[in-house]
Coordinates of C-alpha atoms in Angstrom, one line a residue:
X1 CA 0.0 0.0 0.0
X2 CA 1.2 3.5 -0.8
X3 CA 3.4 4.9 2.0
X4 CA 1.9 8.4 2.7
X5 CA 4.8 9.5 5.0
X6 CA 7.2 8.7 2.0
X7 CA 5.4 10.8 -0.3
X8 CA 5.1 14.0 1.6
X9 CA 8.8 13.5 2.4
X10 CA 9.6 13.5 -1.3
X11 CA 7.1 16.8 -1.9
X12 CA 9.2 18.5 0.9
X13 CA 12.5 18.2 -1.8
X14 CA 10.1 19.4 -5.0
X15 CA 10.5 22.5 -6.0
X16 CA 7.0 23.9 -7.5
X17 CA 8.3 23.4 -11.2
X18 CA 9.0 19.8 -10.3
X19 CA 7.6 16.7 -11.3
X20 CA 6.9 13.3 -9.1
X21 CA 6.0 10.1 -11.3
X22 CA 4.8 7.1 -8.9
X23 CA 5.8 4.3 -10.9
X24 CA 3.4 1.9 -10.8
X25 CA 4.5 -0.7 -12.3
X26 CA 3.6 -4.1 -10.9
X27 CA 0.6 -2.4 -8.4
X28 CA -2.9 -3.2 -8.4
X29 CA -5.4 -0.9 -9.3
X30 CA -6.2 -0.3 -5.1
X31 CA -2.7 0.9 -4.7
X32 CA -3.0 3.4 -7.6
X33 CA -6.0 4.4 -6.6
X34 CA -4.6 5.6 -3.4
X35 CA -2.3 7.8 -4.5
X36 CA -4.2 8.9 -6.9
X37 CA -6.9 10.3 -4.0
X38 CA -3.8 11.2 -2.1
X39 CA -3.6 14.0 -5.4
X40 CA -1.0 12.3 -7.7
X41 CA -1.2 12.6 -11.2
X42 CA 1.5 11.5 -13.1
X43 CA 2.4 7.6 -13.3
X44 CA 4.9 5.5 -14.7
X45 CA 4.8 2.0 -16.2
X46 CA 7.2 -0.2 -17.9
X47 CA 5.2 -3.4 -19.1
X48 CA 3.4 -2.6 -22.2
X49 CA -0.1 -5.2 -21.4
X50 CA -0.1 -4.1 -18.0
X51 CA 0.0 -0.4 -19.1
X52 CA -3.1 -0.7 -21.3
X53 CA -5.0 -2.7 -19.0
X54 CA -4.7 0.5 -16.2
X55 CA -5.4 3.1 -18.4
X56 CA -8.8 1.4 -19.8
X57 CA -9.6 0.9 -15.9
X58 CA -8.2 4.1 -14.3
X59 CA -9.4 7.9 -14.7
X60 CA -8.7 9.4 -17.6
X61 CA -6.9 12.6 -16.5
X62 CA -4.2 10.8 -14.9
X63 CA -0.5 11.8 -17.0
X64 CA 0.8 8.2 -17.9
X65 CA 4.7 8.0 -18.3
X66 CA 6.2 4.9 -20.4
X67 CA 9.4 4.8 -18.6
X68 CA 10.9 1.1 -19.7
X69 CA 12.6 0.0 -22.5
X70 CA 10.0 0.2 -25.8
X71 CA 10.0 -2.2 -28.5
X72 CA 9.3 -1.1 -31.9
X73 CA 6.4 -3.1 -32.3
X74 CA 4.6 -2.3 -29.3
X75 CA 4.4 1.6 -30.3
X76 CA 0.8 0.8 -31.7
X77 CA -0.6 -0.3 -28.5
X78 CA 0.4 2.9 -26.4
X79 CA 0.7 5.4 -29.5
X80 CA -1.9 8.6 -28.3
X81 CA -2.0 7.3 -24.7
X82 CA 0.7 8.5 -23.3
X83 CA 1.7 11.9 -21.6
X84 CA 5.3 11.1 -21.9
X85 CA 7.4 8.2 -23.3
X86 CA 10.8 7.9 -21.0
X87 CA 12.6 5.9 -23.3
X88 CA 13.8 7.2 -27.1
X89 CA 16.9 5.8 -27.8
X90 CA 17.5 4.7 -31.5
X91 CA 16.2 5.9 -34.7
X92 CA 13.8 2.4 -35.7
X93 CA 12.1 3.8 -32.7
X94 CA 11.9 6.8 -33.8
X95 CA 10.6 6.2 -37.0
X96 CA 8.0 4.0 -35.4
X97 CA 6.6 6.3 -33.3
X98 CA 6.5 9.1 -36.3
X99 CA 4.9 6.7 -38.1
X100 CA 2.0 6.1 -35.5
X101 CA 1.2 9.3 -35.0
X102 CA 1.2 10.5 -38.2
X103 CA -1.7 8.2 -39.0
X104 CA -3.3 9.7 -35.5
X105 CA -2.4 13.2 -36.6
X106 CA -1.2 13.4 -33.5
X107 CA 2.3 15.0 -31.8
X108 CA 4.2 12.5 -29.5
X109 CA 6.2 14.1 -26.6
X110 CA 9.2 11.8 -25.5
X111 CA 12.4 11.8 -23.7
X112 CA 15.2 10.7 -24.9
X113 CA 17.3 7.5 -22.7
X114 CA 20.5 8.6 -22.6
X115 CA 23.1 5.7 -21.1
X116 CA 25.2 7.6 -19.1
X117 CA 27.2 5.0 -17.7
X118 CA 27.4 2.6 -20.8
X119 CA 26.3 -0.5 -18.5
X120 CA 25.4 -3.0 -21.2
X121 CA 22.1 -4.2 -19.3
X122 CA 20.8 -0.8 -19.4
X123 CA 19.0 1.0 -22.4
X124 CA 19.6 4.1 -23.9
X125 CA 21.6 6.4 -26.2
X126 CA 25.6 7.2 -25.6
X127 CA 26.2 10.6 -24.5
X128 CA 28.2 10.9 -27.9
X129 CA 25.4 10.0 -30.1
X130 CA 22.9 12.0 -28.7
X131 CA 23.8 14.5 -31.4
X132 CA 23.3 12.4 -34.2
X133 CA 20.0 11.7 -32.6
X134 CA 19.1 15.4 -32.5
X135 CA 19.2 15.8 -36.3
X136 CA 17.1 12.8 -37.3
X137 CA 14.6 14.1 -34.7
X138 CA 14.9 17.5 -36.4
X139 CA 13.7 15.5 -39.3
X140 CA 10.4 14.1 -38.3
X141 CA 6.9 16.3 -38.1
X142 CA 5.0 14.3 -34.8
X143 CA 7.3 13.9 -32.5
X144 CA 8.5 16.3 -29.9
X145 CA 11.5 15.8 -27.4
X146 CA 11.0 17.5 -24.1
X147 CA 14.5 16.3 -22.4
X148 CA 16.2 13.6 -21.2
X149 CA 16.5 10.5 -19.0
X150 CA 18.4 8.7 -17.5
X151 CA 19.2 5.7 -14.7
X152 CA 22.0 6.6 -12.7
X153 CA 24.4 3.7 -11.6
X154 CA 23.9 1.5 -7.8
X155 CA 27.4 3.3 -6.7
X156 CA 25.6 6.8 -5.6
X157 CA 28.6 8.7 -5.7
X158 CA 29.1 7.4 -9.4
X159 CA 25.3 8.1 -9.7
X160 CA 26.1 11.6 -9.0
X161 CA 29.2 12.0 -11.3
X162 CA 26.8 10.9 -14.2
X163 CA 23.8 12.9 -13.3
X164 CA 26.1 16.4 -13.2
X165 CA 27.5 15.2 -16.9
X166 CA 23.8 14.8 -17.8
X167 CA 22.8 18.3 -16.7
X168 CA 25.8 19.5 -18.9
X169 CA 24.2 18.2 -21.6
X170 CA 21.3 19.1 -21.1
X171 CA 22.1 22.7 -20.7
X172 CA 23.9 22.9 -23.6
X173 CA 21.2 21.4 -25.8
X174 CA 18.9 23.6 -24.3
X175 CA 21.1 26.8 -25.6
X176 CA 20.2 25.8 -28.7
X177 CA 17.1 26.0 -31.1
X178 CA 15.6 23.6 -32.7
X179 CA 11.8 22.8 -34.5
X180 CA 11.0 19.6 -32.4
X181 CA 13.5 19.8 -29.6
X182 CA 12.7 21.6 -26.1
X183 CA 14.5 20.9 -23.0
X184 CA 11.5 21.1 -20.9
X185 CA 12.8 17.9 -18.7
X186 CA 15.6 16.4 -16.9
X187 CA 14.2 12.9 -15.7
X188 CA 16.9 11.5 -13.7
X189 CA 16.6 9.7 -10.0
X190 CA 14.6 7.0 -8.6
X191 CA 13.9 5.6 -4.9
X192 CA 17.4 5.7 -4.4
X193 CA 19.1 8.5 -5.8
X194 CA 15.9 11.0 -6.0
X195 CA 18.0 13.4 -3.4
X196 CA 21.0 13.2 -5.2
X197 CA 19.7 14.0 -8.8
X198 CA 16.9 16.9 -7.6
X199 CA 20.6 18.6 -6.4
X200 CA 21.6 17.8 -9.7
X201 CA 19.3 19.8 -11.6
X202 CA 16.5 16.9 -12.3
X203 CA 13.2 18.4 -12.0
X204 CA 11.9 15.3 -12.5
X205 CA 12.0 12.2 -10.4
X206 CA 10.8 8.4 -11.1
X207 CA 9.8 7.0 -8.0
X208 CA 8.2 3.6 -7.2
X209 CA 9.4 1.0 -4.3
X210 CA 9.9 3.6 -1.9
X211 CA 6.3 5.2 -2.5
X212 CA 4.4 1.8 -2.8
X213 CA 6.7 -0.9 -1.4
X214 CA 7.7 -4.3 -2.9
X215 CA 6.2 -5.4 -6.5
X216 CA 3.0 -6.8 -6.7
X217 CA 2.0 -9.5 -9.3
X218 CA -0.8 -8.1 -11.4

């Protein structure tokens, strides 16, 4: 069940600009629910099927984040129902989700996954290809990048090296301008490292385990 104390801890570190997502991932509808009444409004979920079966049962002006790892062929089933997507990290991912939403007519606002760290079990773009990135996002009509993300390493003082190179980035892509590309969000820490990467300069935070406790099977 959600821990109450642990979210008005968290709200005490927010500044007003800042963003909480609950990730949900793995809770039942109850537990959503009660954070939800508790005035949350942005969740985040990782498992495709479980994502579409909570947003056909959940209220409709809750902001749903995508926050795992998105396979090409599953853009169809989350295409338009999303606030968010966490996780744009490679051009056939890209084109997928361009080509979705051109046949929506709709626009598609994503973060792009930045691997900070280069651990192999971890998705996302290299810092040094983010670039590269930039121009064939520049290219499309539907999508719109509002920052970056990222999942800083277990070692928190390595967590905090990585977040500070982020912010770099970030600031220096911001400096630019660009058709499709607004840095609007820096999604970096979780349950963790959420203290560490708010002093960083995230103004947005993924939190789960520490808000609702150990994974249920749903």
């Amino acid at each position: 069940m959600v821990n109450v104390n642990a979210i008005d801890e968290i709200k005490n570190y927010l500044k007003p600009t800042d963003t909480l997502v609950c990730v949900s991932k793995k809770q039942d509808i109850e537990a959503i629910m009660s954070a939800y009444e508790l005035g949350i409004r942005d969740f985040g979920e990782n498992i495709v099927s479980e994502f579409i079966n909570k947003y056909e049962k959940l209220p409709k002006d809750i902001k749903w984040h995508f926050v795992g790892h998105l396979q090409s062929n599953k853009v169809k089933y989350i295409i338009g129902k999303t606030f968010l997507i966490h996780s744009l990290d490679r051009v056939s991912l890209l084109n997928e989700l361009e080509g979705y939403s051109k046949k929506l007519k709709i626009e598609t606002n994503a973060l792009i996954q930045v691997n900070i760290s280069k651990e192999p079990q971890k998705g996302g773009v290299f810092l040094e290809d983010i670039d590269a990135l930039l121009e064939d996002i520049e290219k499309c009509k539907h999508i719109k990048v509002k920052g970056l993300m990222s999942i800083g390493s277990t070692e928190l003082e390595k967590s905090k090296e990585e977040f500070i190179v982020l912010k770099l980035k970030w600031d220096e892509i911001k400096k630019n301008e660009y058709n499709n590309i607004k840095m609007e969000y820096l999604s970096m820490g979780m349950s963790d490292d959420f203290k560490i990467a708010l002093e960083c300069g995230s103004n947005m935070i993924r939190v789960g385990t520490y808000i609702f406790g150990s994974r249920n099977n749903v």
